[in-house]
């Protein structure tokens, strides 16, 4: 039970005493120390034990130490070890320890990133990150950034900016007059665009199906020659990094076509845009500087802690106009107000860990990280091929699609891999065929992790029982 505090000191020690933090810290260290030993995916027992959380809402206050103990005892083993070196499911990324430590500190600050007057430090770090990102990615000067949860929201913001601007050029203010009776826009999108693109289109009133789909090649890239004739009503959506194959659309050529007619080009570069930070991978992102908006996730390839996405827009005023909120009590001054660039008002100060990630790595570190993830993906492909697996994609970035002799064998092998606890990969379907999907996106992955995982693939395949 919480006793009603009588003094300021007592109140402080009850609500802000350091004991819970010490306790949480020791659990966190125990978790870090065990991360390489334990199953990558929780054991059946750990999952079963989650039933302890399935209780009625307690009537009375709970004991702090006991609550933290339960969280660690039952919660920690039921996590997926995406901060370890052998998690290859989805394109999640890990977190760089220095950045995570900075986030711990920022958690204690508990800043609201909406306005400068709510957090000068966060506003400063947003401004610094903006400058660094524009430099790192080679985007036009004065490109504006908004710091959001991830690329789902970043895509939404970029497409909102594009929609609004294309309509404004036709003398239609969608913020004021809405979409009913608005001049028609055309949405041009690759056949393998990420599902969040369609979600954003739906949220923006542009419709998931009112799109012109551009055919894709064997790697999932838009075929520029098969694009429809573009005009100034077109919102063109390209992709830097296909979630299955890792392939990049021919953005340079698409941008050239779009520029000739004043169409808007958005780049969904959730994990792939970081290729721009590597001298050997940069070629994949050629021409991105000619686009109008970009979405990227720092929590993926860059290994910033969750959640950390960025919308970048070449025209500051257009992004601000699309996200605009005004109210008498909201003072916008000379300084950066983060909420002007994002859909949310209250937000956590995620620029802190982004800044820490970028400052810790530096340009060389980003390049080394990107190159290392790609090298590991290549190593996976080479070693698995040598073991008799089929590699279904051209490995150009961090993604590898793997198959066995038959669809049934592939599915059974994947199931065994997932059960093994040795590593974790997801499944997908590639050109109509089931595939095991490897995403290498943790700084913590070593050559030994790749080799151990390949061995797990072989064991899983050899032991696979299928009809
Ligand atoms: C992950 C991803 C998204 C969605 O990003 P979130 O951060 O999960 O919201 C969008 N597009 C691509 C290509 C992705 O890989």
PDB file of C-alpha atoms in Angstrom, residues 62-337:
ATOM      1  CA  UNK A  62       0.894  -3.441  -5.998  1.00  0.00           C
ATOM      2  CA  UNK A  63       4.311  -3.771  -4.414  1.00  0.00           C
ATOM      3  CA  UNK A  64       6.905  -2.223  -6.694  1.00  0.00           C
ATOM      4  CA  UNK A  65       9.676  -4.764  -6.100  1.00  0.00           C
ATOM      5  CA  UNK A  66       7.307  -7.680  -6.545  1.00  0.00           C
ATOM      6  CA  UNK A  67       5.871  -6.236  -9.744  1.00  0.00           C
ATOM      7  CA  UNK A  68       9.327  -5.809 -11.265  1.00  0.00           C
ATOM      8  CA  UNK A  69      10.309  -9.302 -10.163  1.00  0.00           C
ATOM      9  CA  UNK A  70       7.295 -10.804 -11.946  1.00  0.00           C
ATOM     10  CA  UNK A  71       8.030  -8.801 -15.058  1.00  0.00           C
ATOM     11  CA  UNK A  72      11.579 -10.092 -15.193  1.00  0.00           C
ATOM     12  CA  UNK A  73      10.865 -13.662 -14.118  1.00  0.00           C
ATOM     13  CA  UNK A  74       8.044 -14.228 -16.596  1.00  0.00           C
ATOM     14  CA  UNK A  75       8.491 -11.391 -19.063  1.00  0.00           C
ATOM     15  CA  UNK A  76      12.195 -11.600 -19.908  1.00  0.00           C
ATOM     16  CA  UNK A  77      12.114 -15.278 -21.000  1.00  0.00           C
ATOM     17  CA  UNK A  78       9.094 -14.556 -23.223  1.00  0.00           C
ATOM     18  CA  UNK A  79      10.888 -11.974 -25.313  1.00  0.00           C
ATOM     19  CA  UNK A  80      12.287 -12.590 -28.771  1.00  0.00           C
ATOM     20  CA  UNK A  81      16.019 -11.926 -28.620  1.00  0.00           C
ATOM     21  CA  UNK A  82      16.226  -9.389 -31.382  1.00  0.00           C
ATOM     22  CA  UNK A  83      19.157  -7.734 -29.641  1.00  0.00           C
ATOM     23  CA  UNK A  84      21.143 -10.966 -29.926  1.00  0.00           C
ATOM     24  CA  UNK A  85      23.040 -12.082 -33.005  1.00  0.00           C
ATOM     25  CA  UNK A  86      20.811 -14.839 -34.384  1.00  0.00           C
ATOM     26  CA  UNK A  87      17.449 -13.230 -34.916  1.00  0.00           C
ATOM     27  CA  UNK A  88      16.798 -12.951 -38.650  1.00  0.00           C
ATOM     28  CA  UNK A  89      13.032 -12.596 -38.618  1.00  0.00           C
ATOM     29  CA  UNK A  90      11.435  -9.638 -40.334  1.00  0.00           C
ATOM     30  CA  UNK A  91      13.659  -6.591 -40.814  1.00  0.00           C
ATOM     31  CA  UNK A  92      13.707  -5.490 -37.218  1.00  0.00           C
ATOM     32  CA  UNK A  93      17.205  -4.329 -36.398  1.00  0.00           C
ATOM     33  CA  UNK A  94      18.813  -4.533 -32.994  1.00  0.00           C
ATOM     34  CA  UNK A  95      19.901  -1.714 -30.718  1.00  0.00           C
ATOM     35  CA  UNK A  96      23.355  -0.334 -30.299  1.00  0.00           C
ATOM     36  CA  UNK A  97      24.176  -0.386 -26.562  1.00  0.00           C
ATOM     37  CA  UNK A  98      25.380   3.228 -26.396  1.00  0.00           C
ATOM     38  CA  UNK A  99      22.147   4.387 -27.990  1.00  0.00           C
ATOM     39  CA  UNK A 100      20.103   2.239 -25.630  1.00  0.00           C
ATOM     40  CA  UNK A 101      21.946   3.745 -22.667  1.00  0.00           C
ATOM     41  CA  UNK A 102      21.137   7.223 -23.985  1.00  0.00           C
ATOM     42  CA  UNK A 103      17.519   6.153 -24.272  1.00  0.00           C
ATOM     43  CA  UNK A 104      17.552   5.030 -20.621  1.00  0.00           C
ATOM     44  CA  UNK A 105      18.662   8.478 -19.617  1.00  0.00           C
ATOM     45  CA  UNK A 106      16.055  10.072 -21.859  1.00  0.00           C
ATOM     46  CA  UNK A 107      13.399   7.815 -20.318  1.00  0.00           C
ATOM     47  CA  UNK A 108      14.237   9.340 -16.971  1.00  0.00           C
ATOM     48  CA  UNK A 109      13.904  12.809 -18.520  1.00  0.00           C
ATOM     49  CA  UNK A 110      10.453  11.824 -19.854  1.00  0.00           C
ATOM     50  CA  UNK A 111      10.320  14.687 -22.321  1.00  0.00           C
ATOM     51  CA  UNK A 112       7.427  15.672 -24.507  1.00  0.00           C
ATOM     52  CA  UNK A 113       8.839  16.388 -27.945  1.00  0.00           C
ATOM     53  CA  UNK A 114       5.856  18.375 -29.222  1.00  0.00           C
ATOM     54  CA  UNK A 115       7.236  21.856 -28.718  1.00  0.00           C
ATOM     55  CA  UNK A 116      10.528  23.614 -28.167  1.00  0.00           C
ATOM     56  CA  UNK A 117       9.195  25.067 -24.932  1.00  0.00           C
ATOM     57  CA  UNK A 118       8.452  21.550 -23.717  1.00  0.00           C
ATOM     58  CA  UNK A 119      11.955  20.244 -24.390  1.00  0.00           C
ATOM     59  CA  UNK A 120      14.764  22.426 -25.712  1.00  0.00           C
ATOM     60  CA  UNK A 121      17.170  19.471 -25.635  1.00  0.00           C
ATOM     61  CA  UNK A 122      14.937  17.321 -27.809  1.00  0.00           C
ATOM     62  CA  UNK A 123      14.349  20.192 -30.237  1.00  0.00           C
ATOM     63  CA  UNK A 124      18.112  20.702 -30.509  1.00  0.00           C
ATOM     64  CA  UNK A 125      18.778  17.008 -31.117  1.00  0.00           C
ATOM     65  CA  UNK A 126      16.027  16.860 -33.766  1.00  0.00           C
ATOM     66  CA  UNK A 127      17.673  19.776 -35.544  1.00  0.00           C
ATOM     67  CA  UNK A 128      21.105  18.139 -35.283  1.00  0.00           C
ATOM     68  CA  UNK A 129      19.823  14.766 -36.525  1.00  0.00           C
ATOM     69  CA  UNK A 130      18.075  16.494 -39.423  1.00  0.00           C
ATOM     70  CA  UNK A 131      21.331  18.036 -40.577  1.00  0.00           C
ATOM     71  CA  UNK A 132      23.287  14.805 -40.171  1.00  0.00           C
ATOM     72  CA  UNK A 133      20.693  12.642 -41.938  1.00  0.00           C
ATOM     73  CA  UNK A 134      20.448  14.958 -44.920  1.00  0.00           C
ATOM     74  CA  UNK A 135      24.231  14.874 -45.181  1.00  0.00           C
ATOM     75  CA  UNK A 136      24.530  11.096 -44.716  1.00  0.00           C
ATOM     76  CA  UNK A 137      21.783  10.254 -47.215  1.00  0.00           C
ATOM     77  CA  UNK A 138      22.909  12.886 -49.723  1.00  0.00           C
ATOM     78  CA  UNK A 139      19.541  14.651 -49.902  1.00  0.00           C
ATOM     79  CA  UNK A 140      18.880  18.249 -50.992  1.00  0.00           C
ATOM     80  CA  UNK A 141      19.808  21.008 -48.531  1.00  0.00           C
ATOM     81  CA  UNK A 142      16.912  22.135 -46.342  1.00  0.00           C
ATOM     82  CA  UNK A 143      15.183  18.769 -46.570  1.00  0.00           C
ATOM     83  CA  UNK A 144      12.892  18.693 -43.527  1.00  0.00           C
ATOM     84  CA  UNK A 145      12.514  15.791 -41.122  1.00  0.00           C
ATOM     85  CA  UNK A 146       9.789  14.591 -38.791  1.00  0.00           C
ATOM     86  CA  UNK A 147      10.561  12.020 -36.089  1.00  0.00           C
ATOM     87  CA  UNK A 148       7.849   9.375 -35.964  1.00  0.00           C
ATOM     88  CA  UNK A 149       7.300   5.818 -34.755  1.00  0.00           C
ATOM     89  CA  UNK A 150       8.339   4.111 -37.964  1.00  0.00           C
ATOM     90  CA  UNK A 151       8.002   3.931 -41.716  1.00  0.00           C
ATOM     91  CA  UNK A 152       4.274   3.195 -41.594  1.00  0.00           C
ATOM     92  CA  UNK A 153       3.787   6.710 -40.282  1.00  0.00           C
ATOM     93  CA  UNK A 154       6.638   8.150 -42.334  1.00  0.00           C
ATOM     94  CA  UNK A 155       5.056   6.776 -45.517  1.00  0.00           C
ATOM     95  CA  UNK A 156       1.740   8.253 -44.425  1.00  0.00           C
ATOM     96  CA  UNK A 157       3.345  11.671 -43.913  1.00  0.00           C
ATOM     97  CA  UNK A 158       5.210  11.629 -47.223  1.00  0.00           C
ATOM     98  CA  UNK A 159       2.129  10.634 -49.165  1.00  0.00           C
ATOM     99  CA  UNK A 160       0.046  13.227 -47.303  1.00  0.00           C
ATOM    100  CA  UNK A 161       2.547  15.923 -48.278  1.00  0.00           C
ATOM    101  CA  UNK A 162       2.508  14.740 -51.892  1.00  0.00           C
ATOM    102  CA  UNK A 163      -1.274  14.490 -52.049  1.00  0.00           C
ATOM    103  CA  UNK A 164      -1.747  17.972 -50.597  1.00  0.00           C
ATOM    104  CA  UNK A 165       0.824  19.583 -52.840  1.00  0.00           C
ATOM    105  CA  UNK A 166      -0.411  17.982 -56.066  1.00  0.00           C
ATOM    106  CA  UNK A 167      -3.934  19.151 -55.228  1.00  0.00           C
ATOM    107  CA  UNK A 168      -2.730  22.602 -54.229  1.00  0.00           C
ATOM    108  CA  UNK A 169      -1.123  22.997 -57.625  1.00  0.00           C
ATOM    109  CA  UNK A 170      -4.611  22.393 -58.996  1.00  0.00           C
ATOM    110  CA  UNK A 171      -5.951  25.124 -56.707  1.00  0.00           C
ATOM    111  CA  UNK A 172      -7.522  22.697 -54.256  1.00  0.00           C
ATOM    112  CA  UNK A 173      -6.818  22.963 -50.516  1.00  0.00           C
ATOM    113  CA  UNK A 174      -7.478  19.483 -49.200  1.00  0.00           C
ATOM    114  CA  UNK A 175      -6.871  20.556 -45.587  1.00  0.00           C
ATOM    115  CA  UNK A 176      -9.810  22.907 -45.851  1.00  0.00           C
ATOM    116  CA  UNK A 177     -12.075  21.338 -48.449  1.00  0.00           C
ATOM    117  CA  UNK A 178     -11.407  17.620 -48.073  1.00  0.00           C
ATOM    118  CA  UNK A 179     -11.291  15.101 -50.887  1.00  0.00           C
ATOM    119  CA  UNK A 180     -14.927  15.013 -52.004  1.00  0.00           C
ATOM    120  CA  UNK A 181     -15.188  16.853 -55.344  1.00  0.00           C
ATOM    121  CA  UNK A 182     -11.392  17.343 -55.415  1.00  0.00           C
ATOM    122  CA  UNK A 183      -9.601  17.061 -58.763  1.00  0.00           C
ATOM    123  CA  UNK A 184      -8.558  13.450 -59.327  1.00  0.00           C
ATOM    124  CA  UNK A 185      -5.034  12.346 -58.538  1.00  0.00           C
ATOM    125  CA  UNK A 186      -3.306   9.287 -59.956  1.00  0.00           C
ATOM    126  CA  UNK A 187      -1.318   6.964 -57.688  1.00  0.00           C
ATOM    127  CA  UNK A 188       1.422   4.986 -59.438  1.00  0.00           C
ATOM    128  CA  UNK A 189       2.936   2.204 -57.389  1.00  0.00           C
ATOM    129  CA  UNK A 190       5.087  -0.897 -57.902  1.00  0.00           C
ATOM    130  CA  UNK A 191       3.469  -4.315 -57.808  1.00  0.00           C
ATOM    131  CA  UNK A 192       5.594  -5.182 -54.776  1.00  0.00           C
ATOM    132  CA  UNK A 193       5.079  -2.052 -52.692  1.00  0.00           C
ATOM    133  CA  UNK A 194       5.063  -2.645 -48.941  1.00  0.00           C
ATOM    134  CA  UNK A 195       1.700  -3.240 -47.325  1.00  0.00           C
ATOM    135  CA  UNK A 196       2.043  -0.031 -45.272  1.00  0.00           C
ATOM    136  CA  UNK A 197       1.879   1.958 -48.511  1.00  0.00           C
ATOM    137  CA  UNK A 198      -1.612   0.646 -49.130  1.00  0.00           C
ATOM    138  CA  UNK A 199      -2.579   1.330 -45.544  1.00  0.00           C
ATOM    139  CA  UNK A 200      -1.393   4.930 -45.904  1.00  0.00           C
ATOM    140  CA  UNK A 201      -3.305   5.300 -49.175  1.00  0.00           C
ATOM    141  CA  UNK A 202      -6.440   4.043 -47.438  1.00  0.00           C
ATOM    142  CA  UNK A 203      -5.989   6.431 -44.495  1.00  0.00           C
ATOM    143  CA  UNK A 204      -5.420   9.322 -46.886  1.00  0.00           C
ATOM    144  CA  UNK A 205      -8.642   8.717 -48.784  1.00  0.00           C
ATOM    145  CA  UNK A 206      -6.731   7.771 -51.929  1.00  0.00           C
ATOM    146  CA  UNK A 207      -7.945   4.181 -51.860  1.00  0.00           C
ATOM    147  CA  UNK A 208      -5.962   0.954 -51.892  1.00  0.00           C
ATOM    148  CA  UNK A 209      -7.356  -0.063 -55.239  1.00  0.00           C
ATOM    149  CA  UNK A 210      -7.484   3.267 -57.066  1.00  0.00           C
ATOM    150  CA  UNK A 211      -3.859   2.794 -58.046  1.00  0.00           C
ATOM    151  CA  UNK A 212      -1.974   2.119 -61.243  1.00  0.00           C
ATOM    152  CA  UNK A 213       0.256  -0.870 -60.587  1.00  0.00           C
ATOM    153  CA  UNK A 214       3.617  -0.991 -62.344  1.00  0.00           C
ATOM    154  CA  UNK A 215       4.774  -4.533 -63.210  1.00  0.00           C
ATOM    155  CA  UNK A 216       7.895  -5.776 -61.450  1.00  0.00           C
ATOM    156  CA  UNK A 217      10.818  -7.904 -62.572  1.00  0.00           C
ATOM    157  CA  UNK A 218      12.038 -11.194 -61.052  1.00  0.00           C
ATOM    158  CA  UNK A 219      13.577  -9.316 -58.084  1.00  0.00           C
ATOM    159  CA  UNK A 220      10.455  -7.277 -57.350  1.00  0.00           C
ATOM    160  CA  UNK A 221      11.758  -4.044 -58.904  1.00  0.00           C
ATOM    161  CA  UNK A 222       9.424  -1.727 -60.798  1.00  0.00           C
ATOM    162  CA  UNK A 223      10.081  -1.919 -64.534  1.00  0.00           C
ATOM    163  CA  UNK A 224      10.474   1.727 -65.541  1.00  0.00           C
ATOM    164  CA  UNK A 225       9.604   1.041 -69.173  1.00  0.00           C
ATOM    165  CA  UNK A 226       6.280  -0.401 -68.105  1.00  0.00           C
ATOM    166  CA  UNK A 227       5.238   2.682 -66.168  1.00  0.00           C
ATOM    167  CA  UNK A 228       2.108   4.413 -67.398  1.00  0.00           C
ATOM    168  CA  UNK A 229       2.490   7.831 -69.008  1.00  0.00           C
ATOM    169  CA  UNK A 230       3.001  10.196 -66.058  1.00  0.00           C
ATOM    170  CA  UNK A 231       1.541  13.660 -65.638  1.00  0.00           C
ATOM    171  CA  UNK A 232       1.340  16.383 -63.026  1.00  0.00           C
ATOM    172  CA  UNK A 233      -1.463  14.612 -61.155  1.00  0.00           C
ATOM    173  CA  UNK A 234       0.728  11.591 -60.345  1.00  0.00           C
ATOM    174  CA  UNK A 235       1.878  10.496 -56.912  1.00  0.00           C
ATOM    175  CA  UNK A 236       4.612   7.977 -57.726  1.00  0.00           C
ATOM    176  CA  UNK A 237       5.659   5.585 -54.960  1.00  0.00           C
ATOM    177  CA  UNK A 238       9.010   3.844 -55.222  1.00  0.00           C
ATOM    178  CA  UNK A 239      10.825   1.440 -52.949  1.00  0.00           C
ATOM    179  CA  UNK A 240      14.430   1.343 -51.752  1.00  0.00           C
ATOM    180  CA  UNK A 241      14.663  -2.193 -50.370  1.00  0.00           C
ATOM    181  CA  UNK A 242      12.074  -4.885 -51.077  1.00  0.00           C
ATOM    182  CA  UNK A 243      11.190  -6.669 -47.811  1.00  0.00           C
ATOM    183  CA  UNK A 244      11.692 -10.040 -49.435  1.00  0.00           C
ATOM    184  CA  UNK A 245      14.540  -9.719 -51.906  1.00  0.00           C
ATOM    185  CA  UNK A 246      16.149  -6.493 -50.692  1.00  0.00           C
ATOM    186  CA  UNK A 247      15.988  -5.166 -54.286  1.00  0.00           C
ATOM    187  CA  UNK A 248      15.774  -1.458 -55.094  1.00  0.00           C
ATOM    188  CA  UNK A 249      13.483   0.130 -57.681  1.00  0.00           C
ATOM    189  CA  UNK A 250      15.262   2.029 -60.504  1.00  0.00           C
ATOM    190  CA  UNK A 251      14.634   5.272 -58.631  1.00  0.00           C
ATOM    191  CA  UNK A 252      16.933   7.407 -60.781  1.00  0.00           C
ATOM    192  CA  UNK A 253      15.067   6.630 -63.965  1.00  0.00           C
ATOM    193  CA  UNK A 254      11.645   6.892 -62.338  1.00  0.00           C
ATOM    194  CA  UNK A 255      12.537  10.300 -60.893  1.00  0.00           C
ATOM    195  CA  UNK A 256      13.711  11.536 -64.293  1.00  0.00           C
ATOM    196  CA  UNK A 257      10.365  10.595 -65.824  1.00  0.00           C
ATOM    197  CA  UNK A 258       8.440  12.143 -62.943  1.00  0.00           C
ATOM    198  CA  UNK A 259      10.418  15.380 -62.990  1.00  0.00           C
ATOM    199  CA  UNK A 260       9.683  16.015 -66.631  1.00  0.00           C
ATOM    200  CA  UNK A 261       5.967  16.296 -65.818  1.00  0.00           C
ATOM    201  CA  UNK A 262       6.154  17.628 -62.261  1.00  0.00           C
ATOM    202  CA  UNK A 263       4.850  14.479 -60.572  1.00  0.00           C
ATOM    203  CA  UNK A 264       5.623  13.793 -56.890  1.00  0.00           C
ATOM    204  CA  UNK A 265       7.953  10.895 -56.042  1.00  0.00           C
ATOM    205  CA  UNK A 266       7.961   9.264 -52.620  1.00  0.00           C
ATOM    206  CA  UNK A 267      10.609   6.702 -51.667  1.00  0.00           C
ATOM    207  CA  UNK A 268       9.781   4.002 -49.140  1.00  0.00           C
ATOM    208  CA  UNK A 269      13.309   3.317 -47.931  1.00  0.00           C
ATOM    209  CA  UNK A 270      12.438   1.831 -44.541  1.00  0.00           C
ATOM    210  CA  UNK A 271      15.571  -0.286 -44.271  1.00  0.00           C
ATOM    211  CA  UNK A 272      17.213   0.231 -47.668  1.00  0.00           C
ATOM    212  CA  UNK A 273      17.763   3.977 -47.683  1.00  0.00           C
ATOM    213  CA  UNK A 274      20.757   3.449 -45.387  1.00  0.00           C
ATOM    214  CA  UNK A 275      22.571   1.957 -48.386  1.00  0.00           C
ATOM    215  CA  UNK A 276      23.305   5.588 -49.221  1.00  0.00           C
ATOM    216  CA  UNK A 277      25.741   5.586 -46.271  1.00  0.00           C
ATOM    217  CA  UNK A 278      27.997   2.952 -47.845  1.00  0.00           C
ATOM    218  CA  UNK A 279      30.338   3.642 -50.734  1.00  0.00           C
ATOM    219  CA  UNK A 280      29.874   0.138 -52.115  1.00  0.00           C
ATOM    220  CA  UNK A 281      26.068   0.031 -51.702  1.00  0.00           C
ATOM    221  CA  UNK A 282      25.299   3.642 -52.604  1.00  0.00           C
ATOM    222  CA  UNK A 283      24.762   2.716 -56.233  1.00  0.00           C
ATOM    223  CA  UNK A 284      21.510   1.031 -55.179  1.00  0.00           C
ATOM    224  CA  UNK A 285      20.045   4.365 -54.092  1.00  0.00           C
ATOM    225  CA  UNK A 286      21.227   6.322 -57.100  1.00  0.00           C
ATOM    226  CA  UNK A 287      18.913   9.226 -57.892  1.00  0.00           C
ATOM    227  CA  UNK A 288      17.142   9.316 -54.524  1.00  0.00           C
ATOM    228  CA  UNK A 289      18.072  12.986 -54.208  1.00  0.00           C
ATOM    229  CA  UNK A 290      15.724  13.706 -57.107  1.00  0.00           C
ATOM    230  CA  UNK A 291      12.670  12.457 -55.179  1.00  0.00           C
ATOM    231  CA  UNK A 292      10.344  14.659 -53.106  1.00  0.00           C
ATOM    232  CA  UNK A 293       9.847  12.636 -49.924  1.00  0.00           C
ATOM    233  CA  UNK A 294      11.452   9.667 -48.218  1.00  0.00           C
ATOM    234  CA  UNK A 295      10.563   7.315 -45.366  1.00  0.00           C
ATOM    235  CA  UNK A 296      13.276   5.554 -43.382  1.00  0.00           C
ATOM    236  CA  UNK A 297      13.555   3.605 -40.141  1.00  0.00           C
ATOM    237  CA  UNK A 298      16.449   4.177 -37.792  1.00  0.00           C
ATOM    238  CA  UNK A 299      15.242   1.168 -35.790  1.00  0.00           C
ATOM    239  CA  UNK A 300      16.014  -1.187 -38.688  1.00  0.00           C
ATOM    240  CA  UNK A 301      19.378  -1.148 -40.479  1.00  0.00           C
ATOM    241  CA  UNK A 302      20.811   1.671 -38.357  1.00  0.00           C
ATOM    242  CA  UNK A 303      20.149  -0.284 -35.128  1.00  0.00           C
ATOM    243  CA  UNK A 304      18.660   2.586 -33.122  1.00  0.00           C
ATOM    244  CA  UNK A 305      16.393   1.289 -30.349  1.00  0.00           C
ATOM    245  CA  UNK A 306      12.660   1.072 -31.015  1.00  0.00           C
ATOM    246  CA  UNK A 307      10.728   3.063 -32.085  1.00  0.00           C
ATOM    247  CA  UNK A 308      12.454   5.437 -34.438  1.00  0.00           C
ATOM    248  CA  UNK A 309      11.274   6.339 -37.932  1.00  0.00           C
ATOM    249  CA  UNK A 310      11.855   9.456 -39.992  1.00  0.00           C
ATOM    250  CA  UNK A 311       9.893  11.273 -42.682  1.00  0.00           C
ATOM    251  CA  UNK A 312      12.074  13.431 -44.886  1.00  0.00           C
ATOM    252  CA  UNK A 313      10.542  15.971 -47.253  1.00  0.00           C
ATOM    253  CA  UNK A 314      12.419  18.141 -49.713  1.00  0.00           C
ATOM    254  CA  UNK A 315      10.101  21.108 -49.087  1.00  0.00           C
ATOM    255  CA  UNK A 316       9.834  22.162 -45.458  1.00  0.00           C
ATOM    256  CA  UNK A 317       6.714  24.258 -45.917  1.00  0.00           C
ATOM    257  CA  UNK A 318       4.843  21.470 -47.654  1.00  0.00           C
ATOM    258  CA  UNK A 319       5.470  18.950 -44.878  1.00  0.00           C
ATOM    259  CA  UNK A 320       4.524  21.503 -42.236  1.00  0.00           C
ATOM    260  CA  UNK A 321       1.360  22.439 -44.122  1.00  0.00           C
ATOM    261  CA  UNK A 322       0.351  18.773 -44.352  1.00  0.00           C
ATOM    262  CA  UNK A 323       0.855  18.132 -40.628  1.00  0.00           C
ATOM    263  CA  UNK A 324      -0.364  21.482 -39.415  1.00  0.00           C
ATOM    264  CA  UNK A 325      -2.162  22.017 -36.140  1.00  0.00           C
ATOM    265  CA  UNK A 326      -2.947  25.417 -34.724  1.00  0.00           C
ATOM    266  CA  UNK A 327      -4.483  26.478 -31.465  1.00  0.00           C
ATOM    267  CA  UNK A 328      -4.342  29.634 -29.447  1.00  0.00           C
ATOM    268  CA  UNK A 329      -2.363  27.985 -26.653  1.00  0.00           C
ATOM    269  CA  UNK A 330       0.310  26.543 -28.944  1.00  0.00           C
ATOM    270  CA  UNK A 331       3.149  29.001 -29.354  1.00  0.00           C
ATOM    271  CA  UNK A 332       5.239  28.415 -32.482  1.00  0.00           C
ATOM    272  CA  UNK A 333       8.430  30.398 -32.249  1.00  0.00           C
ATOM    273  CA  UNK A 334      11.749  30.686 -33.987  1.00  0.00           C
ATOM    274  CA  UNK A 335      12.911  27.386 -32.558  1.00  0.00           C
ATOM    275  CA  UNK A 336      12.090  23.936 -33.879  1.00  0.00           C
ATOM    276  CA  UNK A 337       8.721  22.574 -32.766  1.00  0.00           C
TER     277      UNK A 337
END
